[in-house]
PDB file of C-alpha atoms in Angstrom:
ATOM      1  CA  UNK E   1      15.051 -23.365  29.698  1.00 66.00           C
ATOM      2  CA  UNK E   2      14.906 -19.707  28.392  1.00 82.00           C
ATOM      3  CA  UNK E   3      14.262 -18.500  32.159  1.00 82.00           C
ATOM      4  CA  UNK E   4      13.794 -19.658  35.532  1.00 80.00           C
ATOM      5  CA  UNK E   5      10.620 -18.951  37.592  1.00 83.00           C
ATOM      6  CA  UNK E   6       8.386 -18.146  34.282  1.00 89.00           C
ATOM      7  CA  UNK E   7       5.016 -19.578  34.199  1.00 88.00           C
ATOM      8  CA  UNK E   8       5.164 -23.145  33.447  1.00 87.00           C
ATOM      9  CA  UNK E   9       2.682 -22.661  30.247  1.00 89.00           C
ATOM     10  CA  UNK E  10       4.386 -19.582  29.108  1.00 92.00           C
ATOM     11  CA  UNK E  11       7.717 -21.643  28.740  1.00 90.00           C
ATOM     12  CA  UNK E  12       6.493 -24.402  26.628  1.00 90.00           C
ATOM     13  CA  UNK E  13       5.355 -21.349  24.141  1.00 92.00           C
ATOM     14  CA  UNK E  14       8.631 -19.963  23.975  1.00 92.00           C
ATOM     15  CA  UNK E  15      10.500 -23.222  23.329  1.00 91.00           C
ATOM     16  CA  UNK E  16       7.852 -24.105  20.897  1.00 91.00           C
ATOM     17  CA  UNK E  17       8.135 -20.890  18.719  1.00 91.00           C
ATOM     18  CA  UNK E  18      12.594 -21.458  19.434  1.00 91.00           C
ATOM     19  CA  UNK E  19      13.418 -18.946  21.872  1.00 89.00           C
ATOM     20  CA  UNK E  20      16.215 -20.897  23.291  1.00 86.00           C
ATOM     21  CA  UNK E  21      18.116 -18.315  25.474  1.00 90.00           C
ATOM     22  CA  UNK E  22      17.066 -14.626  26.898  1.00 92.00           C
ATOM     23  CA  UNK E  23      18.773 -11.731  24.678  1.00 91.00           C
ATOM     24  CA  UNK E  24      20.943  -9.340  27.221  1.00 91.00           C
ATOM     25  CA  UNK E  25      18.174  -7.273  27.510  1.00 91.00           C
ATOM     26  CA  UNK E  26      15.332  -9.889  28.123  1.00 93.00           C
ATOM     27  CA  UNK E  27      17.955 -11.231  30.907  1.00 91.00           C
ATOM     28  CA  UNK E  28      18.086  -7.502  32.548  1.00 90.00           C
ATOM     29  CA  UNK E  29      14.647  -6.825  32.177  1.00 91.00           C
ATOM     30  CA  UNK E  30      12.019  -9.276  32.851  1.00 91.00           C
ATOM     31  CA  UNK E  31      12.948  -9.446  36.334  1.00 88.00           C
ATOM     32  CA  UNK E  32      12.926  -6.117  37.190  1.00 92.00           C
ATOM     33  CA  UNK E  33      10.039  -5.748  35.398  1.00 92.00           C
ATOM     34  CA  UNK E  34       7.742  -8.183  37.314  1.00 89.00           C
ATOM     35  CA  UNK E  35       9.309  -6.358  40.443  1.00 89.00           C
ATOM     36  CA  UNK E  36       6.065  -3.503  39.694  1.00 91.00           C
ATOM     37  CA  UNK E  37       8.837  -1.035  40.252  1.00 94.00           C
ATOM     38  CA  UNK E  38       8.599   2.004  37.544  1.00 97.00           C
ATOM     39  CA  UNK E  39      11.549   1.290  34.781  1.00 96.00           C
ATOM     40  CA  UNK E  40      13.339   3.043  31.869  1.00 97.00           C
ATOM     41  CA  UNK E  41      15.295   0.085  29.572  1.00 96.00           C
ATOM     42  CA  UNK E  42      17.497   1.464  26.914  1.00 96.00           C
ATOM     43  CA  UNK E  43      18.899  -0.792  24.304  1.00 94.00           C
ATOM     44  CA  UNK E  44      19.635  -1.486  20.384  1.00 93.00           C
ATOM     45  CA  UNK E  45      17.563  -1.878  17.905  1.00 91.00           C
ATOM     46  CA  UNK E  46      16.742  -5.703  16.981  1.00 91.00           C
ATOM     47  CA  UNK E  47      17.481  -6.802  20.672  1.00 92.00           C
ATOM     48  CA  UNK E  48      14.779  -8.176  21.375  1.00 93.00           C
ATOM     49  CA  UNK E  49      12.839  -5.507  23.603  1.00 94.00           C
ATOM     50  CA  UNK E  50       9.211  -5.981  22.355  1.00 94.00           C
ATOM     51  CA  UNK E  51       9.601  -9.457  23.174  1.00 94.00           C
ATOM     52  CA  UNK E  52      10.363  -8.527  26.653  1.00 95.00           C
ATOM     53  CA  UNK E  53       7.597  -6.351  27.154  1.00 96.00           C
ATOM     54  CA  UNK E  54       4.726  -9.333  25.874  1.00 97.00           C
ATOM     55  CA  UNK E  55       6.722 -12.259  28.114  1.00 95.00           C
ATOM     56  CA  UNK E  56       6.379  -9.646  31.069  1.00 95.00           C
ATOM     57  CA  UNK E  57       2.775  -9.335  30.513  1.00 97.00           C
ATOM     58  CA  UNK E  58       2.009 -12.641  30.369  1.00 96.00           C
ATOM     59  CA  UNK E  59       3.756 -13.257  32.850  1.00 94.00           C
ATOM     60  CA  UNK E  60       2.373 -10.932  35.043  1.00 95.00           C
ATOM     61  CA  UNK E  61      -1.387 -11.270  34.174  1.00 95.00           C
ATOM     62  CA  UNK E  62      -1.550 -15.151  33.655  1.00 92.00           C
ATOM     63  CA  UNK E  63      -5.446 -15.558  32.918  1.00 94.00           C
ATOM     64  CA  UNK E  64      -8.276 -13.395  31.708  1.00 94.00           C
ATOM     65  CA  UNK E  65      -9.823 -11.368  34.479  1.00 92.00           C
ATOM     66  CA  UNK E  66     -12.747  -9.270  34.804  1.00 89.00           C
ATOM     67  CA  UNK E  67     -13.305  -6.774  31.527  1.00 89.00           C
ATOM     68  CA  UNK E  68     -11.068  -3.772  31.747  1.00 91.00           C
ATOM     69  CA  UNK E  69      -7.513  -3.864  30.435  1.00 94.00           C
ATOM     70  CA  UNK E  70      -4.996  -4.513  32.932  1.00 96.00           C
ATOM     71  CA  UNK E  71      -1.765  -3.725  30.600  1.00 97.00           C
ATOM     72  CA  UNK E  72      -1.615  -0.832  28.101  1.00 96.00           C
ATOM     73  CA  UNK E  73       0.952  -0.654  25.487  1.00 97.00           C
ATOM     74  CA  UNK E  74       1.794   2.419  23.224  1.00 96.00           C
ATOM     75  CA  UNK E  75       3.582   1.515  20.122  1.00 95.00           C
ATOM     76  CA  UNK E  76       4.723   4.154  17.297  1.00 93.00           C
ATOM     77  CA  UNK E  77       2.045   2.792  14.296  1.00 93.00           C
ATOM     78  CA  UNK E  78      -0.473   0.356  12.957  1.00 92.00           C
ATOM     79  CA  UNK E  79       2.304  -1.761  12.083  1.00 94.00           C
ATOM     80  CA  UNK E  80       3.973  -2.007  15.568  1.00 95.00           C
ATOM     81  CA  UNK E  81       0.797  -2.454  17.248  1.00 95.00           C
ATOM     82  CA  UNK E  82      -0.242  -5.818  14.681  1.00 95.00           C
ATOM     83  CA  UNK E  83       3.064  -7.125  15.155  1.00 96.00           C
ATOM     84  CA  UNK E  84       3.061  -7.183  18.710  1.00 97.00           C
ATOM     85  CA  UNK E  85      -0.042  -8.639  18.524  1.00 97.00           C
ATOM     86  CA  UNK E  86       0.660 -11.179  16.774  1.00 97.00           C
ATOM     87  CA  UNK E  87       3.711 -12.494  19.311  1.00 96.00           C
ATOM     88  CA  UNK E  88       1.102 -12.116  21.794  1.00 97.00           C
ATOM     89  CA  UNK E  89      -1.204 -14.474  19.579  1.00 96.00           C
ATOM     90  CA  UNK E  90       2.146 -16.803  19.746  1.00 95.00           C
ATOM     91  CA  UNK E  91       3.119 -17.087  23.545  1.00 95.00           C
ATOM     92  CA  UNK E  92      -0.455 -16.117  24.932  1.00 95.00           C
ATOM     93  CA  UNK E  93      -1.474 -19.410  22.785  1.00 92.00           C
ATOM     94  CA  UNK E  94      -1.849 -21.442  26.214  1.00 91.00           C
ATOM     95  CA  UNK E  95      -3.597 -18.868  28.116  1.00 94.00           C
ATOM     96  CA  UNK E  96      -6.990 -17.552  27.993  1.00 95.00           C
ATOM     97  CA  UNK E  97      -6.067 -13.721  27.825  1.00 96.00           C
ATOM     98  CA  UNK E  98      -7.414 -11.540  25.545  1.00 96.00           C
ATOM     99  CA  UNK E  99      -5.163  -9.382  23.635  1.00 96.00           C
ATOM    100  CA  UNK E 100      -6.400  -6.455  21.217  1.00 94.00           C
ATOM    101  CA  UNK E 101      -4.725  -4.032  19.078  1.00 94.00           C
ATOM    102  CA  UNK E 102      -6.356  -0.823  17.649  1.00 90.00           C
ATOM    103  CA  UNK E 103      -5.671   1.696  15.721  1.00 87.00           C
ATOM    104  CA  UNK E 104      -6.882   4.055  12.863  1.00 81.00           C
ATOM    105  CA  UNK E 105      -8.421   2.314   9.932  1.00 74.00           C
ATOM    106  CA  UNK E 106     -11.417   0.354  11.268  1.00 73.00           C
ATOM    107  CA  UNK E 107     -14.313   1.968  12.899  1.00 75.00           C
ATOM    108  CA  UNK E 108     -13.550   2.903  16.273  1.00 78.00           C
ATOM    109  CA  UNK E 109     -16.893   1.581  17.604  1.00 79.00           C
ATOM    110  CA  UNK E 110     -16.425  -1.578  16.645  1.00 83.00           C
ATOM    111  CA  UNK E 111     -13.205  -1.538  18.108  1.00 83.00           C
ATOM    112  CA  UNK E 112     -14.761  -0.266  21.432  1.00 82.00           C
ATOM    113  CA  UNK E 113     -17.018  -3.161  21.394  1.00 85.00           C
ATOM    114  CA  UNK E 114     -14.360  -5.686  20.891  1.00 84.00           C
ATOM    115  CA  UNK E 115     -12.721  -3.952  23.719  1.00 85.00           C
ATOM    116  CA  UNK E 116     -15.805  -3.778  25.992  1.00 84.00           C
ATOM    117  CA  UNK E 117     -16.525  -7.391  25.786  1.00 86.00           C
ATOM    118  CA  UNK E 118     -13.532  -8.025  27.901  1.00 90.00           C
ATOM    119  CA  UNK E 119      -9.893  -6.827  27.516  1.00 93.00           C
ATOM    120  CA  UNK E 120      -6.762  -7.472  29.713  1.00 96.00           C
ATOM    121  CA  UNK E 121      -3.918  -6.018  27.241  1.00 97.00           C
ATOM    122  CA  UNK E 122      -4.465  -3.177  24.864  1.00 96.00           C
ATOM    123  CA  UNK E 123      -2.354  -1.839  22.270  1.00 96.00           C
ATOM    124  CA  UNK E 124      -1.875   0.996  20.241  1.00 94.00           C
ATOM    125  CA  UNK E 125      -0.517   4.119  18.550  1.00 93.00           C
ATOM    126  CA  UNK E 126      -0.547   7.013  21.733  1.00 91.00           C
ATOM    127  CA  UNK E 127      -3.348   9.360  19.652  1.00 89.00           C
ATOM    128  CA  UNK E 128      -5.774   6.797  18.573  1.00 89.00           C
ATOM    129  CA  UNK E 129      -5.875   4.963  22.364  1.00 91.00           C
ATOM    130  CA  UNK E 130      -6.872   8.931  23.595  1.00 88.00           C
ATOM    131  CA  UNK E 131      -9.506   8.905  20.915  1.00 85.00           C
ATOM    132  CA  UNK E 132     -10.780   5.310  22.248  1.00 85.00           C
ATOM    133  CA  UNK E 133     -10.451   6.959  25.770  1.00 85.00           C
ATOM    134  CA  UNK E 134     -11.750  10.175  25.337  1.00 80.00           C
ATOM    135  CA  UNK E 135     -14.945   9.083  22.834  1.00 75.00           C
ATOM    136  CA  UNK E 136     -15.611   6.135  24.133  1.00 70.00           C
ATOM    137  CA  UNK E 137     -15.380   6.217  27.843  1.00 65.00           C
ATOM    138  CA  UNK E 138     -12.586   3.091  28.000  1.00 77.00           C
ATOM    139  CA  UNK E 139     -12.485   2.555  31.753  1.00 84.00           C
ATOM    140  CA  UNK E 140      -8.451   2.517  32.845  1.00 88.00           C
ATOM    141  CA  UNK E 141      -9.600   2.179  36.400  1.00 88.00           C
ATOM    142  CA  UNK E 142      -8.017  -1.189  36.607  1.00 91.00           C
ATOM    143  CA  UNK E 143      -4.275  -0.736  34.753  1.00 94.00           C
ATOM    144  CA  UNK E 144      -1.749  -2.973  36.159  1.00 96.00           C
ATOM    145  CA  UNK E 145       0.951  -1.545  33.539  1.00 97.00           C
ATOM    146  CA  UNK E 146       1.691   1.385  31.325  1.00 96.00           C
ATOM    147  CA  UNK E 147       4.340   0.624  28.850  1.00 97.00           C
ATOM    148  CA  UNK E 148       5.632   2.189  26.092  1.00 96.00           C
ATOM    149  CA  UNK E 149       7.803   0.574  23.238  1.00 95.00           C
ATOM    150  CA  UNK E 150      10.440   2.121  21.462  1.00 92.00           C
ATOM    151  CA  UNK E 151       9.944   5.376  23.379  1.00 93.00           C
ATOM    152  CA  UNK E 152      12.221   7.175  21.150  1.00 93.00           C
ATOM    153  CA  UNK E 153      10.548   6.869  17.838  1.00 91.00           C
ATOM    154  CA  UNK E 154       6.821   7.249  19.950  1.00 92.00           C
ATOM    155  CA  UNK E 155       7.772  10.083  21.809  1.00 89.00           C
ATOM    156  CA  UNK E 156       9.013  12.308  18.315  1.00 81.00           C
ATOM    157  CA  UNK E 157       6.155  11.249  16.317  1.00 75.00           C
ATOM    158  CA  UNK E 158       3.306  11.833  19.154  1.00 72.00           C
ATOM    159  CA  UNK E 159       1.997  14.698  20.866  1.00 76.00           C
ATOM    160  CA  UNK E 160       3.591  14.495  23.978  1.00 83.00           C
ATOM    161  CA  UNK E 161      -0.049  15.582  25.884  1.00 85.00           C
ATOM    162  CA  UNK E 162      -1.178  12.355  24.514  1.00 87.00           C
ATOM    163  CA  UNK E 163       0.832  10.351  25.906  1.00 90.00           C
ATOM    164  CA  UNK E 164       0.998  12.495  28.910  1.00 89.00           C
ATOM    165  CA  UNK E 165      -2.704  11.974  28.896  1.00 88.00           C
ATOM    166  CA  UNK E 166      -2.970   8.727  29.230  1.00 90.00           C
ATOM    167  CA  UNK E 167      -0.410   8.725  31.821  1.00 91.00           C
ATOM    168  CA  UNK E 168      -2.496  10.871  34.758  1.00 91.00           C
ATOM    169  CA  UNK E 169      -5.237   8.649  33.654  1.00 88.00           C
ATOM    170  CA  UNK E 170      -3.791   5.822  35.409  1.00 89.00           C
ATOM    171  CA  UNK E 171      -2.085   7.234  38.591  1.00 89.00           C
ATOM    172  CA  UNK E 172      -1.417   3.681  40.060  1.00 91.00           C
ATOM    173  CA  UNK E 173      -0.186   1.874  37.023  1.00 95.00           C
ATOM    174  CA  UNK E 174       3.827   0.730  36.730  1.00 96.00           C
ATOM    175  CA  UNK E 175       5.045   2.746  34.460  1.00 97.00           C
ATOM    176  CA  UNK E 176       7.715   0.943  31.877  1.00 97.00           C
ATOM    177  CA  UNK E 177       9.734   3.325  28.785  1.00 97.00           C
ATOM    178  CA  UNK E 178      11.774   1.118  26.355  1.00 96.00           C
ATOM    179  CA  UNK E 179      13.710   2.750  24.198  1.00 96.00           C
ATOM    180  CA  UNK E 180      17.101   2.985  21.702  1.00 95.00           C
ATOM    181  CA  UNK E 181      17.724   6.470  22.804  1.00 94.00           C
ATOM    182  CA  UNK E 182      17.249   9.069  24.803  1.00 94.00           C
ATOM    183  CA  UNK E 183      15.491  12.826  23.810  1.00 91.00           C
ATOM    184  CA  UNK E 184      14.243  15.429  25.662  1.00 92.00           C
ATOM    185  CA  UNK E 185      10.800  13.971  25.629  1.00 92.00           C
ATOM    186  CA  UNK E 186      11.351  11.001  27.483  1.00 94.00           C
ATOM    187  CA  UNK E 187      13.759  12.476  30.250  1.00 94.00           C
ATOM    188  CA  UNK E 188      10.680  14.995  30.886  1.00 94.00           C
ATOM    189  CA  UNK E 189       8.372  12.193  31.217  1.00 95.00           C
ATOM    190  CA  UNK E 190      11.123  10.109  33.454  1.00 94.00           C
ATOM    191  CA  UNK E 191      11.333  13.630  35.627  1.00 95.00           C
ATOM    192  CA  UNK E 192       7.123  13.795  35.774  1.00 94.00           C
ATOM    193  CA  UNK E 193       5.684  10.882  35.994  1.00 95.00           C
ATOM    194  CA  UNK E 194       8.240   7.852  36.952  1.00 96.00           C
ATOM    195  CA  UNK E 195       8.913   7.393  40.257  1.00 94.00           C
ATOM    196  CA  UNK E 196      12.122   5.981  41.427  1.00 94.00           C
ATOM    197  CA  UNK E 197      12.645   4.198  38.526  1.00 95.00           C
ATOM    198  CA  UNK E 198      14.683   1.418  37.681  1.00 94.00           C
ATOM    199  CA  UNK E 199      17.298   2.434  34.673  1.00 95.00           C
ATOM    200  CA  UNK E 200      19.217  -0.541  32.701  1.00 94.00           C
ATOM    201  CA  UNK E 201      21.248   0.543  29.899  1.00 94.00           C
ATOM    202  CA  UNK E 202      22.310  -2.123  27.283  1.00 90.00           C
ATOM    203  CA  UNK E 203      25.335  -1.409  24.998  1.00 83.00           C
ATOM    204  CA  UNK E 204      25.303  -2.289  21.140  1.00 72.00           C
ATOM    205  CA  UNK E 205      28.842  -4.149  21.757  1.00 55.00           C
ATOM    206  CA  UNK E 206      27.305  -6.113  24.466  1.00 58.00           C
ATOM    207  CA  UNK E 207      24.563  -7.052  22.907  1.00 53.00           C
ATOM    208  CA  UNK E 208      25.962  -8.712  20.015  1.00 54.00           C
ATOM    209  CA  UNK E 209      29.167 -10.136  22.324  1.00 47.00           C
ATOM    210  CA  UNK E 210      26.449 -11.979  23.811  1.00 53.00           C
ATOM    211  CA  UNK E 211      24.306 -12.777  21.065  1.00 47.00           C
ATOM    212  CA  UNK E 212      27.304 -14.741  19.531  1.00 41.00           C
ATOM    213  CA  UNK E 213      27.985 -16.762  22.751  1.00 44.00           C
TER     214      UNK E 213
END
């Protein structure tokens, strides 16, 4: 079993697609996660944080509900967000939630309506989710989590207002950072807008000491 006390459905998708054992940082982190506490994880590249972030999620949400999103992700790029979509596509398969990504490239309004038909996780680049939010009225009144992936690489290439934006937007929403590094950027935000958080700190050598196990 890749963890105890995950959703019965959600495990069957995992051992379908092979995940066989938590990475270090999937054992720190999904627990602490579901907690609702506010968290900062900081760990290698390639170990396995994105995948932590959608098992969270699912695990967390479960089932379609109402039409707002209840879990907002901001990812670096077009790429990141399609990617992460499509693991969602992979472990969401036996649930009914409804997973979107958007981003620049395809006319915003039809990504509005896509959203407005019912949304429970939304993903995207930091800029183009204000744009959705700013132009199109997206209603954050019911965010359940505001996570951002690879916080390092999102936090240089963003604006941090936009980010920051999106954060007072959703004053109740946990608030999750994952990231390789730390910058100036994120220990503002940490300072601002994170309150109490939870901080886990993965080292490379652990990491792959455990990997090989």
């Amino acid at each position: 079993m890749f963890l105890k006390k995950l959703d019965e459905q959600l495990t069957i998708a995992l051992e379908q697609e092979g995940f066989e054992k938590p990475t270090p940082i999937q054992k720190k982190t999904i627990g602490k996660m579901k907690s609702g506490r506010d968290c900062l994880f900081i760990a290698p590249e390639q170990s396995g944080k994105t995948t932590a972030i959608v098992i969270t999620v699912i695990q967390q949400l479960k089932e379609a509900l109402e039409d707002v999103p209840r879990a907002l992700i901001v990812v670096e790029d077009r790429a990141k967000a399609e990617a992460m979509k499509e693991q969602f596509d992979l472990l969401a398969e036996h649930t009914d939630l409804r997973v979107f990504a958007v981003f620049q490239g395809e006319h915003m309004l039809k990504q509005r309506d896509r959203v407005y038909a019912g949304c429970d996780v939304l993903i995207g680049p930091a800029k183009f989710l204000n744009e959705l939010y700013s132009n199109s009225g997206m209603n954050l009144n019911g965010l359940k989590m505001y996570i951002v992936d690879d916080g390092y690489a999102v936090f240089k290439h963003e604006i941090t207002s936009q980010i920051d934006r999106l954060t007072t937007s959703t004053p109740d929403a946990q608030r999750i950072v994952f990231t390789t590094e730390m910058n100036v950027r994120i220990n503002d935000y940490l300072e601002y807008y994170m309150i109490a958080p939870e901080i886990v700190e993965i080292k490379e050598e652990t990491s792959k000491e455990e990997s090989q196990e």
